[in-house]
mmCIF file of C-alpha atoms in Angstrom:
data_model
loop_
_atom_site.group_PDB
_atom_site.id
_atom_site.type_symbol
_atom_site.label_atom_id
_atom_site.label_comp_id
_atom_site.label_asym_id
_atom_site.label_seq_id
_atom_site.Cartn_x
_atom_site.Cartn_y
_atom_site.Cartn_z
ATOM 1 C CA UNK A 787 131.259 -15.648 195.840
ATOM 2 C CA UNK A 788 129.661 -18.328 198.022
ATOM 3 C CA UNK A 789 126.118 -19.485 197.365
ATOM 4 C CA UNK A 790 124.391 -22.336 199.185
ATOM 5 C CA UNK A 791 120.953 -23.316 200.481
ATOM 6 C CA UNK A 792 120.531 -23.275 204.251
ATOM 7 C CA UNK A 793 120.260 -26.956 205.191
ATOM 8 C CA UNK A 794 116.770 -27.867 206.351
ATOM 9 C CA UNK A 795 115.260 -24.469 205.500
ATOM 10 C CA UNK A 796 113.772 -22.868 202.357
ATOM 11 C CA UNK A 797 116.382 -20.116 202.575
ATOM 12 C CA UNK A 798 119.500 -19.232 200.598
ATOM 13 C CA UNK A 799 122.791 -18.016 202.039
ATOM 14 C CA UNK A 800 124.843 -15.821 199.718
ATOM 15 C CA UNK A 801 128.220 -14.200 200.369
ATOM 16 C CA UNK A 802 129.589 -11.626 197.915
ATOM 17 C CA UNK A 803 132.732 -9.561 198.587
ATOM 18 C CA UNK A 804 132.538 -10.160 202.320
ATOM 19 C CA UNK A 805 128.843 -9.259 202.585
ATOM 20 C CA UNK A 806 126.426 -11.960 203.711
ATOM 21 C CA UNK A 807 122.852 -12.141 202.437
ATOM 22 C CA UNK A 808 119.941 -14.309 203.525
ATOM 23 C CA UNK A 809 117.321 -14.784 200.797
ATOM 24 C CA UNK A 810 113.776 -16.126 201.273
ATOM 25 C CA UNK A 811 110.697 -15.974 199.054
ATOM 26 C CA UNK A 812 106.959 -16.550 198.852
ATOM 27 C CA UNK A 813 105.858 -16.042 202.456
ATOM 28 C CA UNK A 814 102.303 -15.127 201.351
ATOM 29 C CA UNK A 815 101.579 -13.583 204.737
ATOM 30 C CA UNK A 816 97.865 -13.108 205.281
ATOM 31 C CA UNK A 817 96.925 -16.267 203.374
ATOM 32 C CA UNK A 818 94.916 -17.494 206.353
ATOM 33 C CA UNK A 819 92.364 -14.804 205.491
ATOM 34 C CA UNK A 820 91.672 -16.539 202.182
ATOM 35 C CA UNK A 821 91.385 -19.891 203.965
ATOM 36 C CA UNK A 822 88.872 -18.372 206.402
ATOM 37 C CA UNK A 823 86.636 -17.546 203.434
ATOM 38 C CA UNK A 824 86.640 -21.287 202.667
ATOM 39 C CA UNK A 825 85.622 -22.168 206.239
ATOM 40 C CA UNK A 826 89.148 -22.981 207.526
ATOM 41 C CA UNK A 827 89.905 -20.944 210.651
ATOM 42 C CA UNK A 828 93.579 -20.452 211.519
ATOM 43 C CA UNK A 829 95.382 -17.912 213.701
ATOM 44 C CA UNK A 830 97.657 -15.359 212.061
ATOM 45 C CA UNK A 831 100.807 -16.979 210.706
ATOM 46 C CA UNK A 832 102.778 -13.730 210.786
ATOM 47 C CA UNK A 833 104.155 -14.184 214.357
ATOM 48 C CA UNK A 834 105.327 -17.699 213.450
ATOM 49 C CA UNK A 835 107.023 -16.481 210.258
ATOM 50 C CA UNK A 836 108.727 -13.683 212.196
ATOM 51 C CA UNK A 837 110.091 -16.134 214.795
ATOM 52 C CA UNK A 838 111.400 -18.465 212.080
ATOM 53 C CA UNK A 839 113.152 -15.591 210.348
ATOM 54 C CA UNK A 840 114.593 -14.219 213.581
ATOM 55 C CA UNK A 841 116.013 -17.664 214.330
ATOM 56 C CA UNK A 842 117.588 -17.874 210.878
ATOM 57 C CA UNK A 843 119.034 -14.379 211.201
ATOM 58 C CA UNK A 844 120.648 -15.194 214.548
ATOM 59 C CA UNK A 845 122.010 -18.461 213.152
ATOM 60 C CA UNK A 846 123.274 -17.221 209.773
ATOM 61 C CA UNK A 847 124.190 -13.668 210.878
ATOM 62 C CA UNK A 848 123.545 -11.979 207.505
ATOM 63 C CA UNK A 849 124.178 -8.325 206.728
ATOM 64 C CA UNK A 850 121.023 -8.165 204.607
ATOM 65 C CA UNK A 851 117.746 -10.069 204.530
ATOM 66 C CA UNK A 852 116.205 -10.075 201.056
ATOM 67 C CA UNK A 853 112.619 -11.125 200.403
ATOM 68 C CA UNK A 854 112.371 -12.402 196.836
ATOM 69 C CA UNK A 855 108.749 -11.493 196.293
ATOM 70 C CA UNK A 856 105.254 -12.329 197.542
ATOM 71 C CA UNK A 857 105.767 -11.241 201.121
ATOM 72 C CA UNK A 858 101.999 -10.690 201.322
ATOM 73 C CA UNK A 859 99.200 -12.724 199.791
ATOM 74 C CA UNK A 860 96.029 -10.884 198.825
ATOM 75 C CA UNK A 861 95.624 -9.362 195.357
ATOM 76 C CA UNK A 862 94.442 -7.045 193.984
ATOM 77 C CA UNK A 863 93.188 -5.583 197.277
ATOM 78 C CA UNK A 864 95.047 -5.987 200.572
ATOM 79 C CA UNK A 865 93.303 -7.014 203.791
ATOM 80 C CA UNK A 866 93.054 -5.181 207.104
ATOM 81 C CA UNK A 867 95.245 -7.912 208.618
ATOM 82 C CA UNK A 868 98.069 -7.220 206.157
ATOM 83 C CA UNK A 869 97.849 -3.468 206.760
ATOM 84 C CA UNK A 870 97.851 -3.981 210.549
ATOM 85 C CA UNK A 871 100.410 -6.759 210.990
ATOM 86 C CA UNK A 872 103.042 -6.251 208.300
ATOM 87 C CA UNK A 873 104.483 -2.933 209.611
ATOM 88 C CA UNK A 874 105.395 -4.398 213.053
ATOM 89 C CA UNK A 875 106.646 -7.548 211.287
ATOM 90 C CA UNK A 876 109.148 -5.473 209.323
ATOM 91 C CA UNK A 877 109.990 -3.314 212.342
ATOM 92 C CA UNK A 878 110.933 -6.386 214.379
ATOM 93 C CA UNK A 879 113.252 -7.716 211.648
ATOM 94 C CA UNK A 880 114.922 -4.329 211.201
ATOM 95 C CA UNK A 881 116.190 -4.552 214.772
ATOM 96 C CA UNK A 882 118.351 -7.485 213.672
ATOM 97 C CA UNK A 883 119.306 -6.887 210.028
ATOM 98 C CA UNK A 884 118.916 -4.636 206.986
ATOM 99 C CA UNK A 885 115.754 -5.624 205.115
ATOM 100 C CA UNK A 886 115.012 -5.414 201.385
ATOM 101 C CA UNK A 887 112.135 -6.622 199.219
ATOM 102 C CA UNK A 888 112.144 -7.458 195.519
ATOM 103 C CA UNK A 889 108.470 -7.162 194.623
ATOM 104 C CA UNK A 890 106.461 -10.151 193.450
ATOM 105 C CA UNK A 891 103.074 -10.353 191.774
ATOM 106 C CA UNK A 892 101.273 -10.436 195.171
ATOM 107 C CA UNK A 893 103.048 -7.378 196.595
ATOM 108 C CA UNK A 894 100.660 -4.631 195.557
ATOM 109 C CA UNK A 895 100.308 -1.912 198.241
ATOM 110 C CA UNK A 896 103.495 -3.178 199.910
ATOM 111 C CA UNK A 897 105.189 0.241 199.862
ATOM 112 C CA UNK A 898 102.504 1.434 202.281
ATOM 113 C CA UNK A 899 103.082 -1.480 204.658
ATOM 114 C CA UNK A 900 106.838 -1.323 205.057
ATOM 115 C CA UNK A 901 108.425 0.902 207.692
ATOM 116 C CA UNK A 902 111.239 3.394 207.280
ATOM 117 C CA UNK A 903 114.498 1.570 206.629
ATOM 118 C CA UNK A 904 113.054 -1.219 204.474
ATOM 119 C CA UNK A 905 114.150 -0.892 200.861
ATOM 120 C CA UNK A 906 111.682 -1.987 198.165
ATOM 121 C CA UNK A 907 112.941 -2.887 194.664
ATOM 122 C CA UNK A 908 110.880 -3.281 191.510
ATOM 123 C CA UNK A 909 109.952 -6.681 190.029
ATOM 124 C CA UNK A 910 112.766 -6.444 187.468
ATOM 125 C CA UNK A 911 115.110 -7.561 190.254
ATOM 126 C CA UNK A 912 118.514 -6.598 191.596
ATOM 127 C CA UNK A 913 122.075 -7.706 190.930
ATOM 128 C CA UNK A 914 124.509 -8.626 193.709
ATOM 129 C CA UNK A 915 127.930 -9.392 192.258
ATOM 130 C CA UNK A 916 127.457 -12.179 189.713
ATOM 131 C CA UNK A 917 124.004 -13.106 191.070
ATOM 132 C CA UNK A 918 120.659 -11.773 189.816
ATOM 133 C CA UNK A 919 117.767 -11.838 192.287
ATOM 134 C CA UNK A 920 114.167 -11.548 191.109
ATOM 135 C CA UNK A 921 110.771 -13.040 191.879
ATOM 136 C CA UNK A 922 110.398 -14.458 188.391
ATOM 137 C CA UNK A 923 106.920 -13.384 187.245
ATOM 138 C CA UNK A 924 108.439 -10.778 184.911
ATOM 139 C CA UNK A 925 111.449 -10.605 182.622
ATOM 140 C CA UNK A 926 114.717 -9.688 184.369
ATOM 141 C CA UNK A 927 115.805 -6.086 183.937
ATOM 142 C CA UNK A 928 118.529 -5.525 181.339
ATOM 143 C CA UNK A 929 121.444 -5.302 183.799
ATOM 144 C CA UNK A 930 120.546 -8.654 185.363
ATOM 145 C CA UNK A 931 121.354 -10.533 182.149
ATOM 146 C CA UNK A 932 125.044 -9.852 182.774
ATOM 147 C CA UNK A 933 125.032 -11.942 185.969
ATOM 148 C CA UNK A 934 126.236 -15.552 185.906
ATOM 149 C CA UNK A 935 123.391 -16.943 188.028
ATOM 150 C CA UNK A 936 119.672 -16.117 188.124
ATOM 151 C CA UNK A 937 117.875 -16.763 191.424
ATOM 152 C CA UNK A 938 114.082 -17.014 191.032
ATOM 153 C CA UNK A 939 111.042 -17.868 193.146
ATOM 154 C CA UNK A 940 107.316 -17.700 192.202
ATOM 155 C CA UNK A 941 106.728 -21.378 191.293
ATOM 156 C CA UNK A 942 106.760 -22.921 194.826
ATOM 157 C CA UNK A 943 108.556 -26.061 193.549
ATOM 158 C CA UNK A 944 107.888 -29.338 195.323
ATOM 159 C CA UNK A 945 107.961 -33.077 194.669
ATOM 160 C CA UNK A 946 105.236 -35.636 195.331
ATOM 161 C CA UNK A 947 106.422 -38.829 197.007
ATOM 162 C CA UNK A 948 104.415 -42.020 197.649
ATOM 163 C CA UNK A 949 105.184 -45.154 199.624
ATOM 164 C CA UNK A 950 104.096 -48.728 198.722
ATOM 165 C CA UNK A 951 101.059 -48.432 201.014
ATOM 166 C CA UNK A 952 99.732 -45.381 199.234
ATOM 167 C CA UNK A 953 100.970 -42.776 201.678
ATOM 168 C CA UNK A 954 101.582 -39.420 199.998
ATOM 169 C CA UNK A 955 103.673 -36.406 200.895
ATOM 170 C CA UNK A 956 104.454 -33.219 198.988
ATOM 171 C CA UNK A 957 107.894 -31.913 199.951
ATOM 172 C CA UNK A 958 109.444 -28.578 198.916
ATOM 173 C CA UNK A 959 112.499 -28.766 196.675
ATOM 174 C CA UNK A 960 115.225 -26.578 195.247
ATOM 175 C CA UNK A 961 115.592 -26.611 191.478
ATOM 176 C CA UNK A 962 118.860 -26.004 189.660
ATOM 177 C CA UNK A 963 119.340 -25.741 185.919
ATOM 178 C CA UNK A 964 120.553 -23.637 182.996
ATOM 179 C CA UNK A 965 119.142 -20.957 180.737
ATOM 180 C CA UNK A 966 119.762 -21.411 177.029
ATOM 181 C CA UNK A 967 119.752 -17.905 175.482
ATOM 182 C CA UNK A 968 119.229 -19.300 171.984
ATOM 183 C CA UNK A 969 115.655 -20.164 173.038
ATOM 184 C CA UNK A 970 114.790 -16.667 174.254
ATOM 185 C CA UNK A 971 112.559 -14.399 172.133
ATOM 186 C CA UNK A 972 114.613 -12.464 169.607
ATOM 187 C CA UNK A 973 114.404 -9.126 171.427
ATOM 188 C CA UNK A 974 115.705 -10.748 174.634
ATOM 189 C CA UNK A 975 118.278 -12.964 172.957
ATOM 190 C CA UNK A 976 120.350 -9.942 171.938
ATOM 191 C CA UNK A 977 120.867 -9.053 175.628
ATOM 192 C CA UNK A 978 122.452 -12.380 176.630
ATOM 193 C CA UNK A 979 125.743 -13.992 175.668
ATOM 194 C CA UNK A 980 126.297 -17.527 176.885
ATOM 195 C CA UNK A 981 124.339 -19.809 179.175
ATOM 196 C CA UNK A 982 123.279 -18.778 182.664
ATOM 197 C CA UNK A 983 122.782 -20.878 185.777
ATOM 198 C CA UNK A 984 119.266 -20.789 187.213
ATOM 199 C CA UNK A 985 118.064 -21.657 190.715
ATOM 200 C CA UNK A 986 114.438 -21.690 191.897
ATOM 201 C CA UNK A 987 113.717 -21.261 195.609
ATOM 202 C CA UNK A 988 111.014 -23.218 197.448
ATOM 203 C CA UNK A 989 108.343 -21.217 199.231
ATOM 204 C CA UNK A 990 109.035 -20.072 202.807
ATOM 205 C CA UNK A 991 105.349 -19.783 203.759
ATOM 206 C CA UNK A 992 104.059 -22.806 205.661
ATOM 207 C CA UNK A 993 100.535 -22.538 204.231
ATOM 208 C CA UNK A 994 101.578 -22.061 200.630
ATOM 209 C CA UNK A 995 101.904 -25.680 199.590
ATOM 210 C CA UNK A 996 103.848 -26.466 196.450
ATOM 211 C CA UNK A 997 103.658 -27.269 192.775
ATOM 212 C CA UNK A 998 104.753 -30.912 192.476
ATOM 213 C CA UNK A 999 107.109 -30.935 189.500
ATOM 214 C CA UNK A 1000 106.457 -34.657 188.978
ATOM 215 C CA UNK A 1001 102.663 -34.340 189.199
ATOM 216 C CA UNK A 1002 99.935 -33.451 186.697
ATOM 217 C CA UNK A 1003 99.221 -30.043 188.259
ATOM 218 C CA UNK A 1004 102.679 -28.667 187.425
ATOM 219 C CA UNK A 1005 103.239 -29.197 183.734
ATOM 220 C CA UNK A 1006 105.101 -25.889 183.484
ATOM 221 C CA UNK A 1007 106.921 -23.695 185.975
ATOM 222 C CA UNK A 1008 105.701 -20.115 186.239
ATOM 223 C CA UNK A 1009 107.233 -17.079 184.582
ATOM 224 C CA UNK A 1010 108.409 -15.980 181.124
ATOM 225 C CA UNK A 1011 111.778 -17.767 181.298
ATOM 226 C CA UNK A 1012 109.964 -21.102 181.517
ATOM 227 C CA UNK A 1013 107.085 -20.266 179.189
ATOM 228 C CA UNK A 1014 109.458 -19.441 176.343
ATOM 229 C CA UNK A 1015 111.395 -22.686 176.876
ATOM 230 C CA UNK A 1016 114.755 -21.046 177.649
ATOM 231 C CA UNK A 1017 114.844 -22.983 180.929
ATOM 232 C CA UNK A 1018 113.621 -26.553 180.555
ATOM 233 C CA UNK A 1019 111.936 -27.892 183.662
ATOM 234 C CA UNK A 1020 112.655 -31.525 182.737
ATOM 235 C CA UNK A 1021 116.407 -30.847 182.689
ATOM 236 C CA UNK A 1022 116.501 -29.139 186.085
ATOM 237 C CA UNK A 1023 117.918 -30.986 189.088
ATOM 238 C CA UNK A 1024 115.826 -31.290 192.253
ATOM 239 C CA UNK A 1025 117.089 -31.276 195.846
ATOM 240 C CA UNK A 1026 115.173 -31.721 199.112
ATOM 241 C CA UNK A 1027 115.692 -29.146 201.866
ATOM 242 C CA UNK A 1028 118.153 -31.470 203.644
ATOM 243 C CA UNK A 1029 120.303 -31.544 200.503
ATOM 244 C CA UNK A 1030 119.194 -34.963 199.221
ATOM 245 C CA UNK A 1031 119.689 -35.104 195.456
ATOM 246 C CA UNK A 1032 116.616 -36.481 193.679
ATOM 247 C CA UNK A 1033 117.885 -36.291 190.112
ATOM 248 C CA UNK A 1034 116.574 -34.472 187.072
ATOM 249 C CA UNK A 1035 112.898 -33.536 187.097
ATOM 250 C CA UNK A 1036 112.239 -35.375 183.841
ATOM 251 C CA UNK A 1037 113.429 -38.644 185.407
ATOM 252 C CA UNK A 1038 111.452 -38.429 188.640
ATOM 253 C CA UNK A 1039 108.599 -40.944 189.068
ATOM 254 C CA UNK A 1040 105.488 -39.374 187.568
ATOM 255 C CA UNK A 1041 102.538 -39.305 189.941
ATOM 256 C CA UNK A 1042 99.011 -39.665 188.531
#
């Protein structure tokens, strides 16, 4: 098995038994509709996201493209834009690669927006070799606990950086850590033997922003694995998209 982030991109390259996968998460397509309600007018971001993905597919040459949840944005109701633009978005990608979606908490109605050939999995996730892939807003399905590594999304991890002059930037990061099964609720603890590696993907969507793990707005990462304390945010290691190692989250400079 080979697992590595794509340098410079919020995308994961995974090779299992000769099959290559490209994994991205949290596109939140259609988010510009919500911004329009706040008086911010932007063109559709779906063509831009499609071009970025097509470029990655041609560069990485995967056998499968897997969306790890929150392909679309609006909940509980979907917008006319999502209904109109997502089917051709999927159709374009299918010309290059097999496409699968593991549903996230924003993916209601998605089954009606995909085209024939796109496979949609439930939020409990899927297992590929020794890797479990899920969005992260729900507990993993039982069979995923047997995998060595859990790949999650959902939290949009980022880091807030400041310079001496007060300049501020929020940059997306990868997070890597471990799950301690002894800290799981009793009914879940019985399903797991031994520690598991955990990786959290940054968001692919350009409008999504991020939860700065060293800022006051991100005291806890999202999802039951973090809420129960089985994965400790402070002990996770943070990496920028270019691979720069920032250290453990708990030791990063805390921004006010």
